[in-house]
mmCIF file of C-alpha atoms in Angstrom:
data_model
loop_
_atom_site.group_PDB
_atom_site.id
_atom_site.type_symbol
_atom_site.label_atom_id
_atom_site.label_comp_id
_atom_site.label_asym_id
_atom_site.label_seq_id
_atom_site.Cartn_x
_atom_site.Cartn_y
_atom_site.Cartn_z
ATOM 1 C CA MET A 1 1.960 -5.104 -28.655
ATOM 2 C CA ASP A 2 4.461 -2.437 -27.392
ATOM 3 C CA SER A 3 4.637 1.233 -27.834
ATOM 4 C CA ASP A 4 7.182 1.113 -30.845
ATOM 5 C CA GLN A 5 4.995 -1.560 -32.434
ATOM 6 C CA LYS A 6 1.867 0.542 -31.934
ATOM 7 C CA GLN A 7 3.544 3.462 -33.559
ATOM 8 C CA ARG A 8 4.725 1.356 -36.710
ATOM 9 C CA TYR A 9 1.241 0.178 -37.021
ATOM 10 C CA SER A 10 -0.289 3.458 -36.750
ATOM 11 C CA ALA A 11 2.171 4.751 -39.347
ATOM 12 C CA ALA A 12 1.430 1.842 -41.714
ATOM 13 C CA THR A 13 -2.221 2.423 -41.377
ATOM 14 C CA ASP A 14 -1.974 6.021 -42.295
ATOM 15 C CA ARG A 15 -0.005 5.091 -45.285
ATOM 16 C CA GLY A 16 -2.727 2.326 -46.159
ATOM 17 C CA ASP A 17 0.073 -0.296 -46.868
ATOM 18 C CA LEU A 18 -1.501 -3.049 -44.629
ATOM 19 C CA SER A 19 -1.949 -5.391 -47.427
ATOM 20 C CA VAL A 20 0.357 -7.396 -49.517
ATOM 21 C CA SER A 21 0.030 -9.092 -52.908
ATOM 22 C CA SER A 22 2.409 -11.886 -51.806
ATOM 23 C CA LEU A 23 1.437 -14.058 -49.051
ATOM 24 C CA ARG A 24 4.124 -15.499 -46.697
ATOM 25 C CA ALA A 25 4.119 -17.892 -43.968
ATOM 26 C CA GLY A 26 4.301 -15.833 -40.607
ATOM 27 C CA ASN A 27 6.649 -16.815 -37.913
ATOM 28 C CA LYS A 28 6.547 -14.905 -34.673
ATOM 29 C CA THR A 29 8.133 -17.559 -32.372
ATOM 30 C CA ASN A 30 10.625 -19.504 -34.400
ATOM 31 C CA PRO A 31 14.205 -18.063 -33.571
ATOM 32 C CA LEU A 32 15.438 -19.173 -37.263
ATOM 33 C CA PRO A 33 16.268 -16.456 -39.559
ATOM 34 C CA VAL A 34 13.333 -15.340 -42.109
ATOM 35 C CA ALA A 35 15.231 -15.802 -45.538
ATOM 36 C CA GLU A 36 12.344 -16.116 -47.766
ATOM 37 C CA THR A 37 12.044 -13.338 -50.394
ATOM 38 C CA PRO A 38 8.642 -12.560 -51.954
ATOM 39 C CA PRO A 39 8.412 -12.687 -55.855
ATOM 40 C CA GLU A 40 7.932 -8.849 -56.397
ATOM 41 C CA SER A 41 11.192 -8.211 -54.222
ATOM 42 C CA GLU A 42 13.209 -11.107 -55.961
ATOM 43 C CA GLY A 43 16.897 -10.095 -55.606
ATOM 44 C CA LYS A 44 16.608 -7.955 -52.812
ATOM 45 C CA ILE A 45 16.989 -8.631 -48.981
ATOM 46 C CA VAL A 46 13.713 -8.187 -47.045
ATOM 47 C CA LYS A 47 14.030 -7.729 -43.422
ATOM 48 C CA PRO A 48 11.030 -8.550 -41.243
ATOM 49 C CA ASP A 49 9.873 -5.696 -38.938
ATOM 50 C CA ALA A 50 7.045 -5.263 -36.712
ATOM 51 C CA ARG A 51 4.676 -3.971 -39.605
ATOM 52 C CA GLN A 52 5.353 -7.191 -41.474
ATOM 53 C CA THR A 53 4.585 -9.234 -38.459
ATOM 54 C CA ILE A 54 1.260 -7.308 -38.181
ATOM 55 C CA VAL A 55 0.616 -7.838 -41.989
ATOM 56 C CA ASP A 56 1.430 -11.763 -41.603
ATOM 57 C CA SER A 57 -1.241 -11.938 -38.966
ATOM 58 C CA LEU A 58 -3.997 -10.285 -40.908
ATOM 59 C CA ASP A 59 -3.092 -12.591 -43.712
ATOM 60 C CA GLU A 60 -3.551 -15.621 -41.499
ATOM 61 C CA ASP A 61 -6.781 -14.166 -40.028
ATOM 62 C CA ARG A 62 -7.846 -13.685 -43.846
ATOM 63 C CA PHE A 63 -7.185 -17.331 -44.788
ATOM 64 C CA LEU A 64 -8.855 -18.698 -41.633
ATOM 65 C CA ALA A 65 -11.978 -16.714 -42.381
ATOM 66 C CA GLN A 66 -12.079 -18.119 -45.691
ATOM 67 C CA ILE A 67 -11.645 -21.625 -44.638
ATOM 68 C CA LYS A 68 -14.241 -21.377 -41.744
ATOM 69 C CA SER A 69 -16.761 -19.749 -44.344
ATOM 70 C CA GLY A 70 -18.134 -23.214 -45.267
ATOM 71 C CA GLN A 71 -17.060 -22.675 -48.867
ATOM 72 C CA LEU A 72 -14.841 -25.782 -50.512
ATOM 73 C CA LEU A 73 -11.445 -24.366 -51.445
ATOM 74 C CA MET A 74 -8.414 -25.950 -53.165
ATOM 75 C CA VAL A 75 -4.556 -24.892 -52.719
ATOM 76 C CA ASP A 76 -3.468 -23.945 -55.946
ATOM 77 C CA SER A 77 -1.786 -26.898 -57.602
ATOM 78 C CA ARG A 78 0.544 -24.569 -59.839
ATOM 79 C CA ARG A 79 2.479 -23.344 -57.015
ATOM 80 C CA LYS A 80 4.848 -24.771 -54.015
ATOM 81 C CA ASN A 81 2.352 -23.779 -51.327
ATOM 82 C CA GLY A 82 0.366 -25.045 -48.516
ATOM 83 C CA LEU A 83 -1.377 -24.620 -45.513
ATOM 84 C CA VAL A 84 -0.669 -25.999 -41.755
ATOM 85 C CA LEU A 85 -4.368 -26.281 -40.113
ATOM 86 C CA TYR A 86 -4.462 -26.137 -36.398
ATOM 87 C CA LYS A 87 -7.099 -28.449 -34.807
ATOM 88 C CA LYS A 88 -7.811 -28.900 -31.068
ATOM 89 C CA PHE A 89 -5.195 -31.579 -30.416
ATOM 90 C CA TYR A 90 -3.226 -31.970 -33.727
ATOM 91 C CA ALA A 91 -2.576 -30.088 -37.099
ATOM 92 C CA GLU A 92 -2.978 -31.329 -40.686
ATOM 93 C CA PHE A 93 -1.229 -30.051 -43.767
ATOM 94 C CA ALA A 94 -2.678 -29.303 -47.169
ATOM 95 C CA GLY A 95 -0.370 -29.155 -49.748
ATOM 96 C CA PRO A 96 -0.857 -28.094 -53.454
ATOM 97 C CA GLY A 97 -3.993 -29.500 -54.954
ATOM 98 C CA ALA A 98 -5.533 -30.232 -51.576
ATOM 99 C CA ALA A 99 -9.078 -29.541 -50.629
ATOM 100 C CA VAL A 100 -9.758 -27.094 -47.572
ATOM 101 C CA GLY A 101 -12.591 -25.700 -45.842
ATOM 102 C CA GLY A 102 -16.039 -26.904 -46.522
ATOM 103 C CA PRO A 103 -16.981 -29.775 -44.050
ATOM 104 C CA PHE A 104 -13.454 -30.805 -43.350
ATOM 105 C CA ASP A 105 -11.806 -27.789 -41.601
ATOM 106 C CA ALA A 106 -15.075 -26.564 -39.210
ATOM 107 C CA ASP A 107 -13.055 -27.218 -36.285
ATOM 108 C CA CYS A 108 -9.896 -25.120 -37.324
ATOM 109 C CA HIS A 109 -8.885 -22.676 -35.269
ATOM 110 C CA TYR A 110 -5.518 -21.304 -36.538
ATOM 111 C CA VAL A 111 -3.652 -21.599 -40.068
ATOM 112 C CA LEU A 112 -0.253 -20.880 -41.071
ATOM 113 C CA PRO A 113 0.303 -20.498 -44.698
ATOM 114 C CA LEU A 114 3.704 -21.975 -46.408
ATOM 115 C CA GLY A 115 5.064 -20.354 -49.712
ATOM 116 C CA ASP A 116 3.151 -18.113 -51.930
ATOM 117 C CA LEU A 117 -0.162 -19.417 -50.852
ATOM 118 C CA LEU A 118 -3.360 -19.179 -53.058
ATOM 119 C CA LEU A 119 -6.647 -20.633 -52.400
ATOM 120 C CA VAL A 120 -8.852 -21.137 -55.430
ATOM 121 C CA HIS A 121 -12.354 -22.508 -56.169
ATOM 122 C CA PRO A 122 -12.704 -25.922 -57.724
ATOM 123 C CA GLU A 123 -15.147 -25.478 -60.431
ATOM 124 C CA SER A 124 -16.072 -28.881 -61.648
ATOM 125 C CA TYR A 125 -17.039 -32.172 -60.073
ATOM 126 C CA GLU A 126 -14.133 -33.817 -61.166
ATOM 127 C CA GLU A 127 -12.008 -31.010 -59.877
ATOM 128 C CA LYS A 128 -13.486 -31.303 -56.525
ATOM 129 C CA GLN A 129 -13.089 -35.115 -56.642
ATOM 130 C CA LYS A 130 -9.454 -34.814 -57.181
ATOM 131 C CA ALA A 131 -9.066 -32.155 -54.497
ATOM 132 C CA TYR A 132 -10.513 -34.604 -52.197
ATOM 133 C CA LEU A 133 -8.077 -37.387 -53.131
ATOM 134 C CA ILE A 134 -4.974 -34.999 -52.804
ATOM 135 C CA ARG A 135 -6.013 -34.000 -49.298
ATOM 136 C CA ARG A 136 -6.199 -37.659 -48.195
ATOM 137 C CA GLN A 137 -2.941 -38.180 -49.704
ATOM 138 C CA TRP A 138 -1.373 -35.575 -47.942
ATOM 139 C CA ILE A 139 -2.837 -36.774 -44.539
ATOM 140 C CA ARG A 140 -1.676 -40.430 -45.367
ATOM 141 C CA LEU A 141 1.910 -39.067 -46.037
ATOM 142 C CA THR A 142 1.819 -37.453 -42.376
ATOM 143 C CA GLN A 143 0.516 -40.873 -41.180
ATOM 144 C CA LYS A 144 3.442 -42.790 -42.354
ATOM 145 C CA PHE A 145 5.548 -40.543 -40.205
ATOM 146 C CA THR A 146 3.682 -40.828 -37.095
ATOM 147 C CA ASP A 147 3.691 -44.724 -37.557
ATOM 148 C CA ASN A 148 7.093 -44.468 -36.365
ATOM 149 C CA SER A 149 7.445 -45.100 -32.697
ATOM 150 C CA VAL A 150 10.659 -43.013 -32.149
ATOM 151 C CA ALA A 151 9.831 -39.256 -31.710
ATOM 152 C CA VAL A 152 13.062 -37.824 -32.933
ATOM 153 C CA GLN A 153 12.883 -39.942 -36.162
ATOM 154 C CA ARG A 154 9.387 -38.509 -36.855
ATOM 155 C CA ALA A 155 10.682 -34.921 -36.289
ATOM 156 C CA GLN A 156 13.491 -35.863 -38.716
ATOM 157 C CA MET A 157 11.293 -37.222 -41.274
ATOM 158 C CA ILE A 158 8.614 -34.461 -41.257
ATOM 159 C CA LEU A 159 11.447 -31.791 -41.377
ATOM 160 C CA ASN A 160 13.075 -33.584 -44.384
ATOM 161 C CA GLN A 161 9.842 -34.060 -46.125
ATOM 162 C CA PHE A 162 9.107 -30.249 -46.129
ATOM 163 C CA GLU A 163 12.547 -29.189 -47.050
ATOM 164 C CA ASN A 164 12.645 -31.802 -49.916
ATOM 165 C CA TYR A 165 9.504 -30.113 -51.338
ATOM 166 C CA PHE A 166 9.910 -26.563 -50.158
ATOM 167 C CA ASP A 167 13.218 -24.478 -49.853
ATOM 168 C CA SER A 168 14.742 -24.767 -46.464
ATOM 169 C CA SER A 169 14.245 -20.894 -45.697
ATOM 170 C CA ALA A 170 10.655 -21.115 -46.156
ATOM 171 C CA VAL A 171 10.486 -23.994 -43.880
ATOM 172 C CA ALA A 172 12.513 -22.184 -41.350
ATOM 173 C CA ASN A 173 9.548 -19.664 -41.192
ATOM 174 C CA LEU A 174 7.276 -22.541 -39.726
ATOM 175 C CA PRO A 175 7.497 -22.539 -35.796
ATOM 176 C CA ASP A 176 8.409 -25.760 -33.856
ATOM 177 C CA GLU A 177 4.886 -26.263 -32.649
ATOM 178 C CA ALA A 178 3.552 -26.673 -36.189
ATOM 179 C CA PHE A 179 5.614 -29.589 -37.003
ATOM 180 C CA ALA A 180 5.043 -31.032 -33.595
ATOM 181 C CA LEU A 181 1.485 -30.995 -33.963
ATOM 182 C CA LEU A 182 1.717 -32.562 -37.217
ATOM 183 C CA VAL A 183 3.495 -35.689 -36.068
ATOM 184 C CA GLY A 184 2.704 -35.767 -32.321
ATOM 185 C CA VAL A 185 5.987 -34.713 -30.740
ATOM 186 C CA LEU A 186 7.103 -32.056 -28.628
ATOM 187 C CA PRO A 187 8.195 -28.785 -29.924
ATOM 188 C CA GLN A 188 11.242 -29.210 -27.979
ATOM 189 C CA THR A 189 12.046 -32.162 -29.988
ATOM 190 C CA ILE A 190 11.738 -30.411 -33.382
ATOM 191 C CA SER A 191 13.850 -27.527 -31.808
ATOM 192 C CA THR A 192 16.449 -30.309 -30.978
ATOM 193 C CA VAL A 193 16.456 -31.832 -34.305
ATOM 194 C CA ARG A 194 16.818 -28.555 -36.045
ATOM 195 C CA GLN A 195 19.783 -27.418 -33.796
ATOM 196 C CA VAL A 196 21.518 -30.607 -33.823
ATOM 197 C CA TYR A 197 20.964 -31.782 -37.533
ATOM 198 C CA GLY A 198 20.563 -28.546 -39.238
ATOM 199 C CA SER A 199 19.326 -28.785 -42.909
ATOM 200 C CA SER A 200 17.975 -31.999 -44.253
ATOM 201 C CA LYS A 201 21.332 -32.815 -46.024
ATOM 202 C CA GLU A 202 22.861 -33.181 -42.624
ATOM 203 C CA ARG A 203 20.007 -35.336 -41.028
ATOM 204 C CA ILE A 204 19.836 -39.146 -41.290
#
């Protein structure tokens, strides 16, 4: 953190505004512009700054602490939201309705939220079983992409899938590394596909 960021952080701490009600996917490395607008700021242009980067980092730490607490949680099924879970050598995506935490993600060391993420507690036995099944479905969907032996095509498919479900500005907030770990390609491959083909409408 440079001196300017420290000053911003100190000022934000003094104002007590280091918390946000709408949680967004943080992106500290992706050069693509951040265009997502939080619900409470709809219609306004929100420019990322050093304070927002700090807030995003705190959000990610809070989500990771929740997931590693041992509680069984679920990604809210009523929102277009999700979570990229970084494991040692790969990453998994848990989309709406999927179970997270509990015994599944004890080895998770980093998380990236996507969309207006909300984690909830499944209450009934049936709700827990459904969350398990949905988590498995998201894993199987990613597995279909990794079955393709051509790295560029795997990169195209995972980007297309995310942009078809989420909006392109939200997907732009995810770094190349996240997609690379999901489908087993190099981050440079994801970056190349993004630069050459642009949005999903222009990809094959």
